[in-house]
Tab-separated table of C-alpha atoms in Angstrom:
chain	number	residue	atom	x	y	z
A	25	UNK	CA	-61.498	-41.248	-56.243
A	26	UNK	CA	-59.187	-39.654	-53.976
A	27	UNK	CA	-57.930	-42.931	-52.616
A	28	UNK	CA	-57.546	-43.728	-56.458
A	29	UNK	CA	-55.495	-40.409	-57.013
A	30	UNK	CA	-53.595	-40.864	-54.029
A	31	UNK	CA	-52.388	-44.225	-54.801
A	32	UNK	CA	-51.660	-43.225	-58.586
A	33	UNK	CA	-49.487	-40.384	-57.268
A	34	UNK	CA	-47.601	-42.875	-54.997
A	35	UNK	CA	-46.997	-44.857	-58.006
A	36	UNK	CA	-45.416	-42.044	-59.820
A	37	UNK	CA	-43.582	-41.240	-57.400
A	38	UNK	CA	-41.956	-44.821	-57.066
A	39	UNK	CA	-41.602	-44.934	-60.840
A	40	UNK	CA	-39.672	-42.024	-60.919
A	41	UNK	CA	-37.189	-43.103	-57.699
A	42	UNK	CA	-37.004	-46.505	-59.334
A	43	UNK	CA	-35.758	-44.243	-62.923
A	44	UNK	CA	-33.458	-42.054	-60.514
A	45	UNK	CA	-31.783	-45.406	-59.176
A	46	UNK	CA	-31.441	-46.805	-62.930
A	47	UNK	CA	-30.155	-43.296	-64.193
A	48	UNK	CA	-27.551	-43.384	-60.989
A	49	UNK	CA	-26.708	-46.663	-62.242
A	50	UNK	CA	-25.974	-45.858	-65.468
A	51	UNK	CA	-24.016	-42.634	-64.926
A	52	UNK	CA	-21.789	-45.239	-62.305
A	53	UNK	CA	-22.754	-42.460	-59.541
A	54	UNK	CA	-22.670	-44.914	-56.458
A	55	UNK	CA	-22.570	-44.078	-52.848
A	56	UNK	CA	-19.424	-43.884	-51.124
A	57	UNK	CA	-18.136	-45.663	-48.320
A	58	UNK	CA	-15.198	-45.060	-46.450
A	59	UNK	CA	-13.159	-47.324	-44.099
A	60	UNK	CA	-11.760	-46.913	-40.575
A	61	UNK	CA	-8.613	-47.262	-41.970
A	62	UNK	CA	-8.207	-44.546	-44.716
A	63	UNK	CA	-9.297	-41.753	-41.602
A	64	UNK	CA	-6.847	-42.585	-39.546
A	65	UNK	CA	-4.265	-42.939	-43.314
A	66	UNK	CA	-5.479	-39.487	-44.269
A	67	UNK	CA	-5.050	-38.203	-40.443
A	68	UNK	CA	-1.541	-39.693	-39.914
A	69	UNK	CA	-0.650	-37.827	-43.473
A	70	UNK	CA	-1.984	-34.781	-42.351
A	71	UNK	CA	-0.470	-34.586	-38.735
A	72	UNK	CA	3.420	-35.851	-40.376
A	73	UNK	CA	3.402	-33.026	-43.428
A	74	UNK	CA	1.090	-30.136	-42.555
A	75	UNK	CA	0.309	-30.277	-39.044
A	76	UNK	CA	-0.039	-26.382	-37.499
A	77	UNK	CA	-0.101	-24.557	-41.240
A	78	UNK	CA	-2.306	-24.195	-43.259
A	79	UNK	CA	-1.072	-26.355	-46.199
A	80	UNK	CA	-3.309	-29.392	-47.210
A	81	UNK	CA	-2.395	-33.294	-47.872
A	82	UNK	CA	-3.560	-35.009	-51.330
A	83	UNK	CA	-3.389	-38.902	-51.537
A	84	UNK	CA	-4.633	-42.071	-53.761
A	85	UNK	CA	-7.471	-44.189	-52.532
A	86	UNK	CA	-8.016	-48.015	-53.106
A	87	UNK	CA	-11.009	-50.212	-53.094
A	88	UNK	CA	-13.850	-52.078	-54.535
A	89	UNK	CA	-17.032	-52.306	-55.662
A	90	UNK	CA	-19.534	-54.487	-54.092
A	91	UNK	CA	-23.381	-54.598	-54.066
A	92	UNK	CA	-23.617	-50.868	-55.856
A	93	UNK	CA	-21.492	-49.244	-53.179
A	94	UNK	CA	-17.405	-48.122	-53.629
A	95	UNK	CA	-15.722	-49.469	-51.109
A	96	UNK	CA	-12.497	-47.566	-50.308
A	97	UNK	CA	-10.413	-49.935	-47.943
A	98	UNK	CA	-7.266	-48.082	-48.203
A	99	UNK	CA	-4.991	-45.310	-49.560
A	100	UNK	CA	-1.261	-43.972	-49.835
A	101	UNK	CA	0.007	-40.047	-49.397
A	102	UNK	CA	1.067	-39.117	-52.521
A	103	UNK	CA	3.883	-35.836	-52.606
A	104	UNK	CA	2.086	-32.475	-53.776
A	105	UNK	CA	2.765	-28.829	-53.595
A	106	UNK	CA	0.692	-25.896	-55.022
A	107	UNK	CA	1.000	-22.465	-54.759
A	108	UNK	CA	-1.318	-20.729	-51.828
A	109	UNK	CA	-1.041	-16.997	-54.752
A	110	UNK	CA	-1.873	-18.977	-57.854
A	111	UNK	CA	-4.281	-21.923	-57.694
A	112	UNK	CA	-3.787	-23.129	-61.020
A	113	UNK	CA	-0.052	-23.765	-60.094
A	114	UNK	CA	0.135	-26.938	-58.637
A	115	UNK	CA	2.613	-30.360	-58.243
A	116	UNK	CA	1.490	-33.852	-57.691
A	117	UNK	CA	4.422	-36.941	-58.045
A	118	UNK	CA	2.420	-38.889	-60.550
A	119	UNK	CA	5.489	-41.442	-60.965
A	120	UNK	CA	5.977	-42.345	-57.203
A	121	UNK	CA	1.991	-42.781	-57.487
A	122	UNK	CA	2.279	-45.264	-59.848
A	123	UNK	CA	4.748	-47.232	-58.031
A	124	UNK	CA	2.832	-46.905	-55.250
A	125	UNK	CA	0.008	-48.596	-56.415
A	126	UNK	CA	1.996	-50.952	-58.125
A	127	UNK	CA	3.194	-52.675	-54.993
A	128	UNK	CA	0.048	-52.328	-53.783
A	129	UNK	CA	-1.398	-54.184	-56.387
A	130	UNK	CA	0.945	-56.559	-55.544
A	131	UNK	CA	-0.286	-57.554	-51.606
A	132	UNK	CA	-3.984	-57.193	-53.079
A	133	UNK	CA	-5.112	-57.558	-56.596
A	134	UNK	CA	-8.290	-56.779	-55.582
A	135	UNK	CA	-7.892	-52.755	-54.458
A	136	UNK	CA	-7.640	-50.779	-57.858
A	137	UNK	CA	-7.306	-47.009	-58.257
A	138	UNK	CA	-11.064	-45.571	-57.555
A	139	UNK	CA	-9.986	-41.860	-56.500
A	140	UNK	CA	-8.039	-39.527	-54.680
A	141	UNK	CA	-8.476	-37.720	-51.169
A	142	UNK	CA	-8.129	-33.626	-50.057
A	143	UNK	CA	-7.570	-31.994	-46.615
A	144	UNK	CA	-9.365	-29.177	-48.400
A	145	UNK	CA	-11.311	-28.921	-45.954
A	146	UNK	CA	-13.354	-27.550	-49.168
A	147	UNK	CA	-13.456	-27.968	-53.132
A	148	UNK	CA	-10.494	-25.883	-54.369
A	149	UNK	CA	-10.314	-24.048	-57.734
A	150	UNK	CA	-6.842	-26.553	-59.057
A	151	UNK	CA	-9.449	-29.870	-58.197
A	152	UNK	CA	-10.913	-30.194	-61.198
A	153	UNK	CA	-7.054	-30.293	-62.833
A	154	UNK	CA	-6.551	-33.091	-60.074
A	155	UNK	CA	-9.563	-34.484	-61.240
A	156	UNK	CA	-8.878	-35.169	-65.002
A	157	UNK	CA	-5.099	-36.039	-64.173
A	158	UNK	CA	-6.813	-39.193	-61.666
A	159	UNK	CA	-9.401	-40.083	-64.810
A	160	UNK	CA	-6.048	-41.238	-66.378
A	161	UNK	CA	-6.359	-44.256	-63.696
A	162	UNK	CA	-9.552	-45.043	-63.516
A	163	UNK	CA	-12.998	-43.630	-65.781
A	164	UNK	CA	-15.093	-42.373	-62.799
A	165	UNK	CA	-12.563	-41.557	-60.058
A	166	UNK	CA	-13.942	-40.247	-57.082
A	167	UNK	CA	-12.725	-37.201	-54.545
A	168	UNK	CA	-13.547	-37.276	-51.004
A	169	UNK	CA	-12.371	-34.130	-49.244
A	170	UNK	CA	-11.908	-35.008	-45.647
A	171	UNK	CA	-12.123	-32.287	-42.465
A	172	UNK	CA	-9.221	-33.130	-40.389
A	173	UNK	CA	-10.052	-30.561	-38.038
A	174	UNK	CA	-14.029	-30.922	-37.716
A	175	UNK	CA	-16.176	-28.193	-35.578
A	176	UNK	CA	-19.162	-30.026	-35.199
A	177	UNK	CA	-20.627	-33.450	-34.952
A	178	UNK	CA	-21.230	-34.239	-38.822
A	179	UNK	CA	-19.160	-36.687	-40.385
A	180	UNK	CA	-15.613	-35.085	-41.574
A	181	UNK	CA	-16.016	-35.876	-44.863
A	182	UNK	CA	-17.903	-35.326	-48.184
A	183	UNK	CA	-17.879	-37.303	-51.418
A	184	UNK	CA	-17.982	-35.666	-55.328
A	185	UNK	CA	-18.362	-37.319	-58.495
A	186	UNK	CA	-17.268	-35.283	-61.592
A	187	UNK	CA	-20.206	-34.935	-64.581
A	188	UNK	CA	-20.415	-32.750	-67.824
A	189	UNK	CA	-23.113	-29.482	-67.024
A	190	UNK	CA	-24.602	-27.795	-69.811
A	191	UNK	CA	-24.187	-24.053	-69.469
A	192	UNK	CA	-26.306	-21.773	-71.142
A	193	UNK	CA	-24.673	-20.854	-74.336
A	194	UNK	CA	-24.653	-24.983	-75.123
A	195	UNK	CA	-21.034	-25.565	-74.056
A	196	UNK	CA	-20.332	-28.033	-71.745
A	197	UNK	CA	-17.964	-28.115	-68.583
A	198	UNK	CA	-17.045	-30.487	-65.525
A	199	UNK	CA	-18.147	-29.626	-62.419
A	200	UNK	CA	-18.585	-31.931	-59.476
A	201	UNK	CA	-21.899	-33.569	-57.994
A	202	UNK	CA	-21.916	-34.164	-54.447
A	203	UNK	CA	-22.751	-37.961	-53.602
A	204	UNK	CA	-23.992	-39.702	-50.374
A	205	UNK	CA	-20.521	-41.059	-47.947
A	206	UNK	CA	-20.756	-42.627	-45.007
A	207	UNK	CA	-18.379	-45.097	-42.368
A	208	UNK	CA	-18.619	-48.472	-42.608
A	209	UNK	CA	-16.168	-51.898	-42.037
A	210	UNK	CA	-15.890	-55.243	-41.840
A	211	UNK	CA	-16.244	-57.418	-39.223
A	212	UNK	CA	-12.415	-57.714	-38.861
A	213	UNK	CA	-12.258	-54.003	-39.071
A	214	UNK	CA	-14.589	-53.330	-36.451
A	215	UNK	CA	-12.349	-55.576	-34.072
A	216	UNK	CA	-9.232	-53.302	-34.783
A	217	UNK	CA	-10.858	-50.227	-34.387
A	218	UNK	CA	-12.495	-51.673	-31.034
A	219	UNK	CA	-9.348	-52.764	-29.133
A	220	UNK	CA	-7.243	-49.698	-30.691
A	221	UNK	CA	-10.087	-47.352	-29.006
A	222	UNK	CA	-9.725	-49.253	-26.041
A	223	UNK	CA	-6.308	-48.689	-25.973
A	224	UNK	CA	-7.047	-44.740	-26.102
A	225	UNK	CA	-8.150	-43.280	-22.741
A	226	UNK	CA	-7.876	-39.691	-21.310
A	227	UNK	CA	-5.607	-39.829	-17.965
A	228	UNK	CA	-7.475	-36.857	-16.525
A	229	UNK	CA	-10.920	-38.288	-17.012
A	230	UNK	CA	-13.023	-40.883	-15.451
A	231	UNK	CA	-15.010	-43.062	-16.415
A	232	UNK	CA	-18.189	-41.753	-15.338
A	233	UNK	CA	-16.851	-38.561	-16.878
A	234	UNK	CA	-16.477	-40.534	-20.391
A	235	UNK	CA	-19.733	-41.906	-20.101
A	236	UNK	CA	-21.507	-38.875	-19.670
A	237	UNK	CA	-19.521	-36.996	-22.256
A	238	UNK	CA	-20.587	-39.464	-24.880
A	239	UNK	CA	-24.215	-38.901	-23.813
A	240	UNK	CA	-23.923	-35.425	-24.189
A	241	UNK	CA	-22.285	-35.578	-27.741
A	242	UNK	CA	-25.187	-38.608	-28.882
A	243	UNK	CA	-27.925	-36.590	-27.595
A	244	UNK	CA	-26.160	-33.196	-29.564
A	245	UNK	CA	-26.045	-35.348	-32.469
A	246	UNK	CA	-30.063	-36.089	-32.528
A	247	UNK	CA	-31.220	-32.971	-31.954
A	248	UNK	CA	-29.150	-32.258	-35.063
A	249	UNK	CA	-30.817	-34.738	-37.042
A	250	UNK	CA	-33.918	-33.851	-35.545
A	251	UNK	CA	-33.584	-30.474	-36.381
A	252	UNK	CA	-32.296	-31.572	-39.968
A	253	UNK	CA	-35.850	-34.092	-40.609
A	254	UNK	CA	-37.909	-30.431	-39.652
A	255	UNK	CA	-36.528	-28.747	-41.898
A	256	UNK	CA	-36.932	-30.783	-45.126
A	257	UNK	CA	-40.519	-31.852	-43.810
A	258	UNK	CA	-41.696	-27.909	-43.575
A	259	UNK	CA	-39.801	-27.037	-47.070
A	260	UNK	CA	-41.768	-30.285	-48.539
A	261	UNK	CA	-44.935	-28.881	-47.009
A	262	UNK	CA	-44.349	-25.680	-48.200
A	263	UNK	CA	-43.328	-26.868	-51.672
A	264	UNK	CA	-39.800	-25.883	-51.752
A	265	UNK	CA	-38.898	-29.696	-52.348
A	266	UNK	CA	-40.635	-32.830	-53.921
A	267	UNK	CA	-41.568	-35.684	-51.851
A	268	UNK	CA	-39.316	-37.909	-51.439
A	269	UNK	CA	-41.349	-41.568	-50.878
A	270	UNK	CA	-38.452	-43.346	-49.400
A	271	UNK	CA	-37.342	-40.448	-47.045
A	272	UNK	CA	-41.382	-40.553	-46.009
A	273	UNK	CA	-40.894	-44.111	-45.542
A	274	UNK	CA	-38.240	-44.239	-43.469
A	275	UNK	CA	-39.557	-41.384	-41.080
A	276	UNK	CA	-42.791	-43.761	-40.839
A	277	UNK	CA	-40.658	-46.982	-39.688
A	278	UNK	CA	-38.716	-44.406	-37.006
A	279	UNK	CA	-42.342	-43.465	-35.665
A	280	UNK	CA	-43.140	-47.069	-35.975
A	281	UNK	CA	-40.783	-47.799	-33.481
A	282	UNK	CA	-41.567	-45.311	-30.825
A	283	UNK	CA	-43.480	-47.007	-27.882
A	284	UNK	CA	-47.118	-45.861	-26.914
A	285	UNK	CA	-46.799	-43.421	-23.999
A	286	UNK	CA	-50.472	-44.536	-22.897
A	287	UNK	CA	-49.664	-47.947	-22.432
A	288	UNK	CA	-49.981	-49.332	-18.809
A	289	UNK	CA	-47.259	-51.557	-18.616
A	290	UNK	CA	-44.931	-48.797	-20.063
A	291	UNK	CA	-45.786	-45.898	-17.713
A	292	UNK	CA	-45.219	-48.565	-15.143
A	293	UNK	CA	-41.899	-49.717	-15.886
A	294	UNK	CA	-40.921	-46.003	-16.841
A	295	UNK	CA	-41.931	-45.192	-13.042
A	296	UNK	CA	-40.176	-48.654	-11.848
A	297	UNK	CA	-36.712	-47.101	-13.695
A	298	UNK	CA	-37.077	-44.089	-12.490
A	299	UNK	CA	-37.830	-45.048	-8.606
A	300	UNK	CA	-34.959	-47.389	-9.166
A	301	UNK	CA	-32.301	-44.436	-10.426
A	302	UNK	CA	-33.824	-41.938	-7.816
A	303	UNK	CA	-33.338	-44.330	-5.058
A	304	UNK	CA	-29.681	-45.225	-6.587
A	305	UNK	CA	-29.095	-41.162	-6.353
A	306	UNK	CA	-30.190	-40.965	-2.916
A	307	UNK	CA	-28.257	-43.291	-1.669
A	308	UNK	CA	-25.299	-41.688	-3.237
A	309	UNK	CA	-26.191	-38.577	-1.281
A	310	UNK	CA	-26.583	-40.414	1.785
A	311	UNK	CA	-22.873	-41.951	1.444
A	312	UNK	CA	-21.197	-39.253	0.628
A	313	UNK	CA	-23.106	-37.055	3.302
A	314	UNK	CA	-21.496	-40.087	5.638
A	315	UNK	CA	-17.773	-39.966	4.395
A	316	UNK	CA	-18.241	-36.003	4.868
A	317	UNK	CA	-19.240	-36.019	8.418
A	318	UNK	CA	-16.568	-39.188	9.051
A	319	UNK	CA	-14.035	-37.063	7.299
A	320	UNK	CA	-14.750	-33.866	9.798
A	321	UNK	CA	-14.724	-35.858	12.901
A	322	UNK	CA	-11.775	-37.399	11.885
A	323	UNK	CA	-10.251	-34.306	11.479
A	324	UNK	CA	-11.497	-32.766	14.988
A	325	UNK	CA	-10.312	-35.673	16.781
A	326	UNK	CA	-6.847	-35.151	14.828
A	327	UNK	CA	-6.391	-31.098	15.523
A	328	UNK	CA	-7.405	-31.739	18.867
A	329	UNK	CA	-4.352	-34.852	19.381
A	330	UNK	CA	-2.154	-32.367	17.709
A	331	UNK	CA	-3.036	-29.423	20.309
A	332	UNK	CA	-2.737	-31.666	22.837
A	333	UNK	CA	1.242	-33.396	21.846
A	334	UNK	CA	1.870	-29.498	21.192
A	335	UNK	CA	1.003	-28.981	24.748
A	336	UNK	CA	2.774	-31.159	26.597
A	337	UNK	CA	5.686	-30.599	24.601
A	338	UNK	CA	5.735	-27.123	25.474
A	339	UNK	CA	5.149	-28.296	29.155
A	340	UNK	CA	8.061	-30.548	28.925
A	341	UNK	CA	10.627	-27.883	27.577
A	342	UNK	CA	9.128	-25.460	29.944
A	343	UNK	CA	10.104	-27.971	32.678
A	344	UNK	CA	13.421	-28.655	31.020
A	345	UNK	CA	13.951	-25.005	31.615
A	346	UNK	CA	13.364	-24.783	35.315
A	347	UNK	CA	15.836	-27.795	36.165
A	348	UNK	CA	18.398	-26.168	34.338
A	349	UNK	CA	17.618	-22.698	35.900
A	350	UNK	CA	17.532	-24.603	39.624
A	351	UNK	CA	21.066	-26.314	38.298
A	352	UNK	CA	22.386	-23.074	37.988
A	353	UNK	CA	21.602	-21.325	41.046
A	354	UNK	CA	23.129	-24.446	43.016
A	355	UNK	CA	26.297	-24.424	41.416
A	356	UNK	CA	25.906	-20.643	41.748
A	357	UNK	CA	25.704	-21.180	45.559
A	358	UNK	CA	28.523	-23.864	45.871
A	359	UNK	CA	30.409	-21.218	44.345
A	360	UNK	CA	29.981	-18.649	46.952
A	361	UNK	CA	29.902	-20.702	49.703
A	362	UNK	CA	33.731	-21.732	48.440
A	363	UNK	CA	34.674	-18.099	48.218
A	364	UNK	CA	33.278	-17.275	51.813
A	365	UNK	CA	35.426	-20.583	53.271
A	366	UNK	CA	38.515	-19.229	51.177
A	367	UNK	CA	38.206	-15.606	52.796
A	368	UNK	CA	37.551	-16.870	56.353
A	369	UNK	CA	40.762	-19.201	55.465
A	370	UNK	CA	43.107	-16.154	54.576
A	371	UNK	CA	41.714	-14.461	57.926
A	372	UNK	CA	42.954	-17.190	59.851
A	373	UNK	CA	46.497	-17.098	58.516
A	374	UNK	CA	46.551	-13.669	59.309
A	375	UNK	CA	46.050	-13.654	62.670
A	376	UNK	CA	48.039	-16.455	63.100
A	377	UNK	CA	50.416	-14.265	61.242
């Protein structure tokens, strides 16, 4: 009977995620999915016009829709100004946005008007205005408010849908839902991004350096998650939330794919790995204890060539010295002899005198 009740409740549960996909269907609601390209569109926008204040960039996006997912492959800036006192005062060039998007319609029929973008970094008060003025172009337009300036490792970016809410005293109003974004490209896209990441490398740090950097910020970004999957699992146990099936589901494939720690073979090729990176280390200490005692003989035997050519040179202007000292009391001696042979000379005359 409990198996029965169990297996009844599972049922329900998938009946009513099954109605929640049709009812997301039917309200249009799909999951967003942004391209390489419009980051670095929306980035470029935002470091030409409001780099350093504290203004924020609004543009168009483009795209498709393809197996229940928007697509947006591309966007345009678009001019806007708003007042930072008054919220409800706001400018946006609706005429150059038409243009716009008419000659983009023109290198790709395809990419149609499906939303617009924000620097917010959050939902302002005047996007709602934005909002209906963008439903002119398209029934369900989309915003995605992108974080140009992110402070942690989540993705910059969030994705809202606007829907009529029912207030209490039965009048309706638009507000926004918040919908699931994420990255995603295609296979030509991916090639682009590749070779233009390549291209971007930090002078002042090595590769090594890299590496472990991006090991750090991976391993920061799973313990996020991690912490993240706790969270909704204790508020589910403690009734907070419903059960999601599919979230459960997925949770049970990731522990599906963790390896038995009491396997044999693995705790022998975990040891075999480690011996291996251990033995890698120590040799690495070995080598560079080498280069460190080669390095300090080397530069013993140098100080000690350089005391040495300091020595003799001092010896050999020393000796310079005393020849030119000796050179100088022998001329200092031909002189007087010459004086002494001129004075007997003039005592000569004299007598002879």
């Amino acid at each position: 009977e409990k198996k029965a009740a169990a297996a009844k409740e599972e049922q329900e549960a998938a009946k009513k995620e099954e109605d929640r996909l049709a009812a997301a269907k039917k309200d249009n609601k799909r999951d967003v999915v942004v391209h390489p390209i419009v980051l670095l569109s929306v980035v470029d926008h935002y470091s030409r016009v409001a780099k350093g204040t504290t203004k924020r960039v609004v543009g168009t996006l483009l795209g498709e829709v393809d197996d229940f997912q928007l697509h947006i492959t591309n966007c345009f800036a678009v001019p806007f100004e708003e007042d930072p006192r008054d919220p409800q005062v706001w400018f946006l060039d609706h005429n150059f946005h038409e243009n716009m998007h008419a000659m983009f319609k023109k290198v790709n029929a395809k990419e149609r008007v499906v939303g617009w973008y924000s620097t917010g970094p959050k939902i302002k008060p005047s996007d709602l205005a934005i909002h209906e003025m963008y439903r002119r172009y398209c029934p369900e337009p989309v915003l995605v408010v992108m974080d140009v300036q992110p402070k942690d490792l989540t993705l910059p970016m969030d994705a809202y849908y606007s829907i009529q809410e029912q207030t209490s005293d039965q009048v309706f109003k638009r507000t926004f839902l918040h919908v699931n974004s994420t990255v995603g490209a295609y296979e030509a896209e991916e090639v682009g991004v590749e070779h233009l990441l390549r291209d971007i490398k930090n002078a002042s740090a090595s590769t090594l350096a890299v590496r472990v950097g991006d090991k750090l910020t991976a391993l920061k970004g799973l313990a996020m998650r991690l912490k993240e999957i706790s969270a909704y699992l204790n508020q589910v146990v403690a009734g907070k939330l419903p059960m999601n099936q599919e979230i459960v589901y997925q949770l049970q494939e990731i522990f599906n794919l963790l390896p038995d720690q009491d396997s044999e073979e693995l705790v022998k090729s975990f040891a075999m790995e480690t011996n291996d990176m251990m033995l890698a280390l120590y040799l690495g200490s070995m080598l560079r204890s080498t280069v460190a005692l080669h390095n300090l003989i080397n530069n013993k035997i140098r100080n000690k060539k350089l005391k040495e050519d300091k020595g003799k040179e001092k010896d050999k202007k020393n000796g310079e010295k005393d020849k030119d000292k000796k050179g100088e009391d022998a001329k200092k001696d031909e002189n007087g002899d010459d004086k002494g042979k001129d004075k007997e000379k003039a005592k000569e005359k004299g007598k002879d005198k």
